[in-house]
Amino acid sequence: MAIPVIDFSKLDGEERAATLAQIANGCEEWGFFQLVNHGISEELLERVKKVSDEFFKNEREENFKKSTLVQSLNADQKLENVDWEDVITLLDDNEWPSKTPGFKETMEEYRAELKKLAERVMEAMDENLGLPKGHMKKAFNGGGVDDAFFGTKVSHYPPCPQPELVTGLRAHTDAGGVILLFQDDQVGGLQILKDGEWIDVQPLRNSIVINTGDQIEVLSNGLYKSVWHRVLATPTGNRRSIASFYNPSLKATIAPAPELVEKANQEVDQSTYPKFVFGDYLSIYAEQKFLPKEPRFQAVRAM
């Protein structure tokens, strides 16, 4: 069993209806799918790989090897509540690495392209759900012009001498909206939970993996699900993982789309999903990231 692979270029041609149906299936049945021919140039993606790998090697690897995490593994005990991951987050307004040539310029260009792709994916979701074009984008922006949050996590999962004692990244669902992952095309490890079974997300060169977060589940009134996923530590290979998050603004009010509540013959206040401010949800998520999402929805309803 493999997650769906979708040729995104066909959205603009004669196979538009079939491509929309594939995206709908990816959102409804999987919560994950891979895009090929997504419009981001191979040349840019190759540069992203190069600067990310050089950044880790030159600026992060030595510190990781000396970290408490690595020392703890030598105790030969299973490690709980930690991840075998080195990670930095890139935002428009935080400090970026400056020692690796070309890193900032390349990642700025990549993030701009990826944000456009995220908005195209959300438009396809709007269309599939029967919502007005731009519904999700407008909801995420909270009424502002460009207030949605767009962050990028640059992660590496170095080779782990005892992968049975620690997880690369513990199982969780994502708090936000649309997640766009540029994963390593050599080293695997990412898995999703599907029908009670952990399924590998197969490495596919220069594809972009899309997954839907908790906020898409709420906006779609549960038609699209956010799904559990994890990263396994591996004994060989240094897994590169660049995940970008198109999330609501902290002030945005998130609720099931009224059209979808009506379609399900529900009253708005009886929907499974509450109406809430995303910042409030994020506060709860920070404490409960690796726990089931349903209690998070209940907790934010009570706020």
mmCIF file of C-alpha atoms in Angstrom:
data_model
loop_
_atom_site.group_PDB
_atom_site.id
_atom_site.type_symbol
_atom_site.label_atom_id
_atom_site.label_comp_id
_atom_site.label_asym_id
_atom_site.label_seq_id
_atom_site.Cartn_x
_atom_site.Cartn_y
_atom_site.Cartn_z
ATOM 1 C CA MET A 1 0.000 0.000 0.000
ATOM 2 C CA ALA A 2 1.453 3.378 -1.048
ATOM 3 C CA ILE A 3 0.160 6.903 -0.566
ATOM 4 C CA PRO A 4 -1.278 8.523 -3.731
ATOM 5 C CA VAL A 5 1.072 10.220 -6.201
ATOM 6 C CA ILE A 6 -0.633 12.993 -8.192
ATOM 7 C CA ASP A 7 0.580 14.827 -11.310
ATOM 8 C CA PHE A 8 -0.350 18.380 -10.334
ATOM 9 C CA SER A 9 0.320 19.784 -13.828
ATOM 10 C CA LYS A 10 -2.798 17.967 -15.070
ATOM 11 C CA LEU A 11 -4.963 20.285 -12.961
ATOM 12 C CA ASP A 12 -4.627 22.819 -15.799
ATOM 13 C CA GLY A 13 -5.505 20.509 -18.687
ATOM 14 C CA GLU A 14 -8.117 18.128 -20.018
ATOM 15 C CA GLU A 15 -7.639 15.835 -17.015
ATOM 16 C CA ARG A 16 -8.635 18.495 -14.486
ATOM 17 C CA ALA A 17 -11.696 16.617 -13.218
ATOM 18 C CA ALA A 18 -9.739 13.387 -12.756
ATOM 19 C CA THR A 19 -6.920 15.258 -10.981
ATOM 20 C CA LEU A 20 -9.381 16.991 -8.640
ATOM 21 C CA ALA A 21 -10.858 13.571 -7.866
ATOM 22 C CA GLN A 22 -7.375 12.233 -7.031
ATOM 23 C CA ILE A 23 -6.783 15.188 -4.681
ATOM 24 C CA ALA A 24 -10.179 14.595 -3.051
ATOM 25 C CA ASN A 25 -9.288 10.925 -2.528
ATOM 26 C CA GLY A 26 -5.908 11.921 -1.047
ATOM 27 C CA CYS A 27 -7.608 14.278 1.415
ATOM 28 C CA GLU A 28 -10.545 12.032 2.331
ATOM 29 C CA GLU A 29 -8.958 8.590 2.461
ATOM 30 C CA TRP A 30 -5.313 9.277 3.287
ATOM 31 C CA GLY A 31 -4.664 12.765 4.674
ATOM 32 C CA PHE A 32 -1.349 12.531 2.767
ATOM 33 C CA PHE A 33 -0.439 12.567 -0.933
ATOM 34 C CA GLN A 34 2.590 13.352 -3.080
ATOM 35 C CA LEU A 35 2.668 15.926 -5.858
ATOM 36 C CA VAL A 36 4.898 15.586 -8.914
ATOM 37 C CA ASN A 37 5.128 18.191 -11.711
ATOM 38 C CA HIS A 38 4.096 20.749 -9.093
ATOM 39 C CA GLY A 39 5.683 23.751 -10.807
ATOM 40 C CA ILE A 40 8.722 24.218 -8.561
ATOM 41 C CA SER A 41 11.833 23.935 -10.720
ATOM 42 C CA GLU A 42 14.221 21.003 -10.359
ATOM 43 C CA GLU A 43 17.090 23.484 -10.338
ATOM 44 C CA LEU A 44 15.708 25.278 -7.270
ATOM 45 C CA LEU A 45 14.995 21.996 -5.461
ATOM 46 C CA GLU A 46 18.540 20.776 -6.092
ATOM 47 C CA ARG A 47 19.878 24.038 -4.619
ATOM 48 C CA VAL A 48 17.623 23.617 -1.563
ATOM 49 C CA LYS A 49 19.069 20.129 -0.978
ATOM 50 C CA LYS A 50 22.619 21.411 -1.378
ATOM 51 C CA VAL A 51 22.388 24.371 1.011
ATOM 52 C CA SER A 52 20.402 22.381 3.599
ATOM 53 C CA ASP A 53 22.962 19.583 3.669
ATOM 54 C CA GLU A 54 25.876 22.020 3.814
ATOM 55 C CA PHE A 55 24.170 23.972 6.601
ATOM 56 C CA PHE A 56 23.772 20.838 8.732
ATOM 57 C CA LYS A 57 27.319 19.628 8.076
ATOM 58 C CA ASN A 58 28.969 22.990 8.744
ATOM 59 C CA GLU A 59 26.767 24.520 11.426
ATOM 60 C CA ARG A 60 24.864 21.778 13.260
ATOM 61 C CA GLU A 61 26.427 18.320 13.053
ATOM 62 C CA GLU A 62 29.171 18.750 15.657
ATOM 63 C CA ASN A 63 26.783 20.185 18.241
ATOM 64 C CA PHE A 64 24.323 17.362 17.604
ATOM 65 C CA LYS A 65 27.039 14.770 18.221
ATOM 66 C CA LYS A 66 27.884 16.448 21.550
ATOM 67 C CA SER A 67 24.247 16.885 22.595
ATOM 68 C CA THR A 68 22.643 15.483 25.736
ATOM 69 C CA LEU A 69 20.389 13.430 23.462
ATOM 70 C CA VAL A 70 23.327 11.554 21.929
ATOM 71 C CA GLN A 71 24.969 11.072 25.324
ATOM 72 C CA SER A 72 21.672 9.742 26.758
ATOM 73 C CA LEU A 73 21.501 7.057 24.089
ATOM 74 C CA ASN A 74 24.717 5.558 25.427
ATOM 75 C CA ALA A 75 22.852 4.575 28.606
ATOM 76 C CA ASP A 76 21.180 1.743 26.659
ATOM 77 C CA GLN A 77 17.678 2.656 27.847
ATOM 78 C CA LYS A 78 14.634 3.510 25.721
ATOM 79 C CA LEU A 79 14.305 7.288 25.496
ATOM 80 C CA GLU A 80 10.832 8.769 26.026
ATOM 81 C CA ASN A 81 9.597 12.294 25.264
ATOM 82 C CA VAL A 82 12.500 13.151 22.953
ATOM 83 C CA ASP A 83 13.095 13.052 19.187
ATOM 84 C CA TRP A 84 16.261 12.071 17.312
ATOM 85 C CA GLU A 85 16.064 15.271 15.282
ATOM 86 C CA ASP A 86 18.073 18.415 14.660
ATOM 87 C CA VAL A 87 15.728 21.256 13.671
ATOM 88 C CA ILE A 88 15.609 24.983 13.013
ATOM 89 C CA THR A 89 12.559 27.061 12.022
ATOM 90 C CA LEU A 90 12.596 29.725 9.312
ATOM 91 C CA LEU A 91 10.066 32.570 9.517
ATOM 92 C CA ASP A 92 9.920 35.880 7.666
ATOM 93 C CA ASP A 93 10.992 37.744 10.783
ATOM 94 C CA ASN A 94 13.430 35.526 12.705
ATOM 95 C CA GLU A 95 17.186 35.100 12.485
ATOM 96 C CA TRP A 96 18.389 32.755 9.748
ATOM 97 C CA PRO A 97 21.708 30.908 9.440
ATOM 98 C CA SER A 98 24.280 33.180 7.841
ATOM 99 C CA LYS A 99 27.445 31.084 7.548
ATOM 100 C CA THR A 100 26.352 28.769 4.721
ATOM 101 C CA PRO A 101 26.749 30.482 1.307
ATOM 102 C CA GLY A 102 23.466 30.813 -0.580
ATOM 103 C CA PHE A 103 21.308 29.413 2.232
ATOM 104 C CA LYS A 104 19.195 32.519 2.871
ATOM 105 C CA GLU A 105 18.685 33.447 -0.784
ATOM 106 C CA THR A 106 17.816 29.885 -1.793
ATOM 107 C CA MET A 107 15.417 29.281 1.081
ATOM 108 C CA GLU A 108 13.663 32.631 0.574
ATOM 109 C CA GLU A 109 13.087 31.770 -3.090
ATOM 110 C CA TYR A 110 11.908 28.262 -2.170
ATOM 111 C CA ARG A 111 9.505 29.498 0.522
ATOM 112 C CA ALA A 112 7.938 32.009 -1.898
ATOM 113 C CA GLU A 113 7.323 29.253 -4.478
ATOM 114 C CA LEU A 114 5.986 26.875 -1.862
ATOM 115 C CA LYS A 115 3.535 29.408 -0.461
ATOM 116 C CA LYS A 116 2.052 29.837 -3.959
ATOM 117 C CA LEU A 117 1.783 26.048 -4.284
ATOM 118 C CA ALA A 118 0.012 25.819 -0.912
ATOM 119 C CA GLU A 119 -2.584 28.339 -2.061
ATOM 120 C CA ARG A 120 -3.180 26.415 -5.293
ATOM 121 C CA VAL A 121 -3.659 23.200 -3.296
ATOM 122 C CA MET A 122 -6.146 24.970 -0.996
ATOM 123 C CA GLU A 123 -8.078 26.251 -4.018
ATOM 124 C CA ALA A 124 -8.373 22.656 -5.258
ATOM 125 C CA MET A 125 -9.648 21.652 -1.810
ATOM 126 C CA ASP A 126 -12.178 24.512 -1.869
ATOM 127 C CA GLU A 127 -13.443 23.360 -5.263
ATOM 128 C CA ASN A 128 -13.706 19.727 -4.181
ATOM 129 C CA LEU A 129 -15.639 20.702 -1.043
ATOM 130 C CA GLY A 130 -18.032 22.945 -3.002
ATOM 131 C CA LEU A 131 -16.767 26.067 -1.209
ATOM 132 C CA PRO A 132 -16.196 29.478 -2.811
ATOM 133 C CA LYS A 133 -12.739 29.890 -4.335
ATOM 134 C CA GLY A 134 -10.373 31.276 -1.703
ATOM 135 C CA HIS A 135 -12.490 30.177 1.287
ATOM 136 C CA MET A 136 -9.627 28.472 3.112
ATOM 137 C CA LYS A 137 -7.129 31.214 2.370
ATOM 138 C CA LYS A 138 -9.559 33.851 3.624
ATOM 139 C CA ALA A 139 -10.276 31.847 6.796
ATOM 140 C CA PHE A 140 -6.567 31.396 7.485
ATOM 141 C CA ASN A 141 -5.865 35.090 6.968
ATOM 142 C CA GLY A 142 -8.507 35.993 9.523
ATOM 143 C CA GLY A 143 -9.914 38.734 7.330
ATOM 144 C CA GLY A 144 -6.488 40.315 6.729
ATOM 145 C CA VAL A 145 -4.791 40.481 3.347
ATOM 146 C CA ASP A 146 -1.728 38.367 4.162
ATOM 147 C CA ASP A 147 -1.884 37.469 7.852
ATOM 148 C CA ALA A 148 -1.683 33.682 7.550
ATOM 149 C CA PHE A 149 1.346 32.066 9.191
ATOM 150 C CA PHE A 150 3.936 30.461 6.923
ATOM 151 C CA GLY A 151 6.847 28.726 8.618
ATOM 152 C CA THR A 152 9.479 26.241 7.460
ATOM 153 C CA LYS A 153 11.201 23.607 9.602
ATOM 154 C CA VAL A 154 14.574 22.412 8.323
ATOM 155 C CA SER A 155 15.180 19.068 10.026
ATOM 156 C CA HIS A 156 17.859 16.415 9.846
ATOM 157 C CA TYR A 157 17.662 12.932 11.347
ATOM 158 C CA PRO A 158 21.284 11.770 11.594
ATOM 159 C CA PRO A 159 22.208 8.073 11.600
ATOM 160 C CA CYS A 160 21.211 6.548 14.943
ATOM 161 C CA PRO A 161 23.363 3.748 16.387
ATOM 162 C CA GLN A 162 20.405 2.324 18.356
ATOM 163 C CA PRO A 163 17.196 3.213 16.481
ATOM 164 C CA GLU A 164 15.174 0.788 18.611
ATOM 165 C CA LEU A 165 15.728 3.066 21.634
ATOM 166 C CA VAL A 166 14.454 6.379 20.231
ATOM 167 C CA THR A 167 12.007 7.767 17.639
ATOM 168 C CA GLY A 168 13.103 10.213 14.952
ATOM 169 C CA LEU A 169 9.901 12.195 15.545
ATOM 170 C CA ARG A 170 7.112 10.913 17.792
ATOM 171 C CA ALA A 171 3.660 10.208 16.344
ATOM 172 C CA HIS A 172 1.372 13.251 16.118
ATOM 173 C CA THR A 173 -1.115 15.075 13.922
ATOM 174 C CA ASP A 174 -0.223 18.584 12.740
ATOM 175 C CA ALA A 175 -1.933 21.533 14.432
ATOM 176 C CA GLY A 176 -2.226 23.785 11.417
ATOM 177 C CA GLY A 177 -3.517 23.876 7.863
ATOM 178 C CA VAL A 178 -1.673 22.583 4.806
ATOM 179 C CA ILE A 179 1.782 21.072 5.294
ATOM 180 C CA LEU A 180 4.169 20.807 2.349
ATOM 181 C CA LEU A 181 7.115 18.473 2.882
ATOM 182 C CA PHE A 182 10.225 18.226 0.735
ATOM 183 C CA GLN A 183 11.633 14.977 2.080
ATOM 184 C CA ASP A 184 14.878 13.144 1.484
ATOM 185 C CA ASP A 185 14.773 11.142 -1.735
ATOM 186 C CA GLN A 186 17.244 8.521 -0.454
ATOM 187 C CA VAL A 187 16.609 7.998 3.270
ATOM 188 C CA GLY A 188 13.091 6.969 4.305
ATOM 189 C CA GLY A 189 11.569 6.873 7.765
ATOM 190 C CA LEU A 190 8.324 8.861 7.462
ATOM 191 C CA GLN A 191 5.224 6.761 8.156
ATOM 192 C CA ILE A 192 1.495 7.464 8.401
ATOM 193 C CA LEU A 193 -1.145 5.513 10.304
ATOM 194 C CA LYS A 194 -3.705 4.106 7.873
ATOM 195 C CA ASP A 195 -6.443 1.680 8.969
ATOM 196 C CA GLY A 196 -4.473 0.769 12.081
ATOM 197 C CA GLU A 197 -1.250 0.066 10.171
ATOM 198 C CA TRP A 198 1.916 2.169 9.793
ATOM 199 C CA ILE A 199 2.568 2.821 6.088
ATOM 200 C CA ASP A 200 5.849 4.167 4.659
ATOM 201 C CA VAL A 201 5.727 7.448 2.734
ATOM 202 C CA GLN A 202 7.966 6.321 -0.085
ATOM 203 C CA PRO A 203 10.855 8.651 -1.018
ATOM 204 C CA LEU A 204 10.184 10.051 -4.495
ATOM 205 C CA ARG A 205 12.743 12.361 -6.039
ATOM 206 C CA ASN A 206 11.776 16.060 -5.955
ATOM 207 C CA SER A 207 8.142 15.415 -5.097
ATOM 208 C CA ILE A 208 6.300 17.550 -2.528
ATOM 209 C CA VAL A 209 4.365 15.595 0.096
ATOM 210 C CA ILE A 210 1.116 17.293 1.150
ATOM 211 C CA ASN A 211 -0.697 16.554 4.371
ATOM 212 C CA THR A 212 -3.740 18.101 5.986
ATOM 213 C CA GLY A 213 -3.565 19.455 9.525
ATOM 214 C CA ASP A 214 -6.164 19.753 12.280
ATOM 215 C CA GLN A 215 -7.497 23.087 10.929
ATOM 216 C CA ILE A 216 -8.338 21.587 7.522
ATOM 217 C CA GLU A 217 -10.230 18.830 9.346
ATOM 218 C CA VAL A 218 -12.259 21.492 11.182
ATOM 219 C CA LEU A 219 -12.912 23.706 8.118
ATOM 220 C CA SER A 220 -14.014 20.655 6.097
ATOM 221 C CA ASN A 221 -16.313 19.542 8.953
ATOM 222 C CA GLY A 222 -14.418 16.256 9.159
ATOM 223 C CA LEU A 223 -14.566 15.362 5.455
ATOM 224 C CA TYR A 224 -10.774 15.705 5.373
ATOM 225 C CA LYS A 225 -8.798 14.224 8.265
ATOM 226 C CA SER A 226 -5.498 15.078 9.864
ATOM 227 C CA VAL A 227 -3.690 11.776 10.349
ATOM 228 C CA TRP A 228 -1.100 10.416 12.751
ATOM 229 C CA HIS A 229 2.433 10.309 11.349
ATOM 230 C CA ARG A 230 5.921 9.709 12.695
ATOM 231 C CA VAL A 231 9.556 9.485 11.627
ATOM 232 C CA LEU A 232 11.621 6.423 12.534
ATOM 233 C CA ALA A 233 15.268 6.782 13.467
ATOM 234 C CA THR A 234 17.494 4.835 11.067
ATOM 235 C CA PRO A 235 20.988 3.358 11.545
ATOM 236 C CA THR A 236 22.314 4.655 8.214
ATOM 237 C CA GLY A 237 21.846 7.846 6.200
ATOM 238 C CA ASN A 238 21.193 11.397 7.344
ATOM 239 C CA ARG A 239 17.533 12.065 6.527
ATOM 240 C CA ARG A 240 16.804 15.615 5.354
ATOM 241 C CA SER A 241 13.259 16.883 5.865
ATOM 242 C CA ILE A 242 12.007 20.378 5.018
ATOM 243 C CA ALA A 243 8.423 20.899 6.156
ATOM 244 C CA SER A 244 6.546 24.143 5.494
ATOM 245 C CA PHE A 245 3.314 25.002 7.272
ATOM 246 C CA TYR A 246 0.573 27.217 5.843
ATOM 247 C CA ASN A 247 -1.376 27.882 9.044
ATOM 248 C CA PRO A 248 -4.062 30.316 10.162
ATOM 249 C CA SER A 249 -3.029 33.586 11.725
ATOM 250 C CA LEU A 250 -3.073 33.368 15.529
ATOM 251 C CA LYS A 251 -6.088 35.716 15.549
ATOM 252 C CA ALA A 252 -8.054 33.810 12.897
ATOM 253 C CA THR A 253 -11.392 32.293 13.942
ATOM 254 C CA ILE A 254 -11.670 28.720 12.682
ATOM 255 C CA ALA A 255 -14.962 26.823 12.354
ATOM 256 C CA PRO A 256 -16.545 24.302 9.996
ATOM 257 C CA ALA A 257 -17.656 25.965 6.749
ATOM 258 C CA PRO A 258 -21.395 26.757 7.182
ATOM 259 C CA GLU A 259 -22.164 25.184 3.787
ATOM 260 C CA LEU A 260 -20.716 21.850 4.954
ATOM 261 C CA VAL A 261 -22.531 21.933 8.307
ATOM 262 C CA GLU A 262 -25.781 22.602 6.433
ATOM 263 C CA LYS A 263 -25.040 19.804 3.974
ATOM 264 C CA ALA A 264 -24.566 17.389 6.891
ATOM 265 C CA ASN A 265 -27.937 18.510 8.347
ATOM 266 C CA GLN A 266 -26.257 19.625 11.571
ATOM 267 C CA GLU A 267 -26.769 22.658 13.725
ATOM 268 C CA VAL A 268 -23.592 24.745 13.888
ATOM 269 C CA ASP A 269 -23.316 24.422 17.668
ATOM 270 C CA GLN A 270 -23.864 20.648 17.481
ATOM 271 C CA SER A 271 -21.049 20.017 15.062
ATOM 272 C CA THR A 272 -18.243 17.734 16.207
ATOM 273 C CA TYR A 273 -15.932 20.673 15.691
ATOM 274 C CA PRO A 274 -16.108 23.883 17.726
ATOM 275 C CA LYS A 275 -15.568 27.469 16.615
ATOM 276 C CA PHE A 276 -12.348 28.841 18.122
ATOM 277 C CA VAL A 277 -9.438 31.255 17.751
ATOM 278 C CA PHE A 278 -6.416 29.451 16.311
ATOM 279 C CA GLY A 279 -4.008 30.952 18.871
ATOM 280 C CA ASP A 280 -6.057 29.341 21.659
ATOM 281 C CA TYR A 281 -5.900 25.976 19.912
ATOM 282 C CA LEU A 282 -2.149 26.312 19.446
ATOM 283 C CA SER A 283 -1.673 26.928 23.184
ATOM 284 C CA ILE A 284 -3.433 23.628 23.926
ATOM 285 C CA TYR A 285 -1.531 21.834 21.146
ATOM 286 C CA ALA A 286 1.813 22.946 22.592
ATOM 287 C CA GLU A 287 1.005 20.902 25.709
ATOM 288 C CA GLN A 288 -0.681 17.973 23.924
ATOM 289 C CA LYS A 289 1.080 17.595 20.546
ATOM 290 C CA PHE A 290 1.766 13.882 20.938
ATOM 291 C CA LEU A 291 -1.701 13.036 22.302
ATOM 292 C CA PRO A 292 -4.985 12.409 20.410
ATOM 293 C CA LYS A 293 -6.537 15.497 18.820
ATOM 294 C CA GLU A 294 -10.151 14.952 19.944
ATOM 295 C CA PRO A 295 -9.552 16.173 23.538
ATOM 296 C CA ARG A 296 -7.881 19.282 22.061
ATOM 297 C CA PHE A 297 -11.099 20.121 20.211
ATOM 298 C CA GLN A 298 -13.079 19.594 23.420
ATOM 299 C CA ALA A 299 -10.663 21.725 25.449
ATOM 300 C CA VAL A 300 -10.789 24.643 23.002
ATOM 301 C CA ARG A 301 -14.607 24.437 22.909
ATOM 302 C CA ALA A 302 -14.609 25.041 26.671
ATOM 303 C CA MET A 303 -12.476 28.203 26.419
#
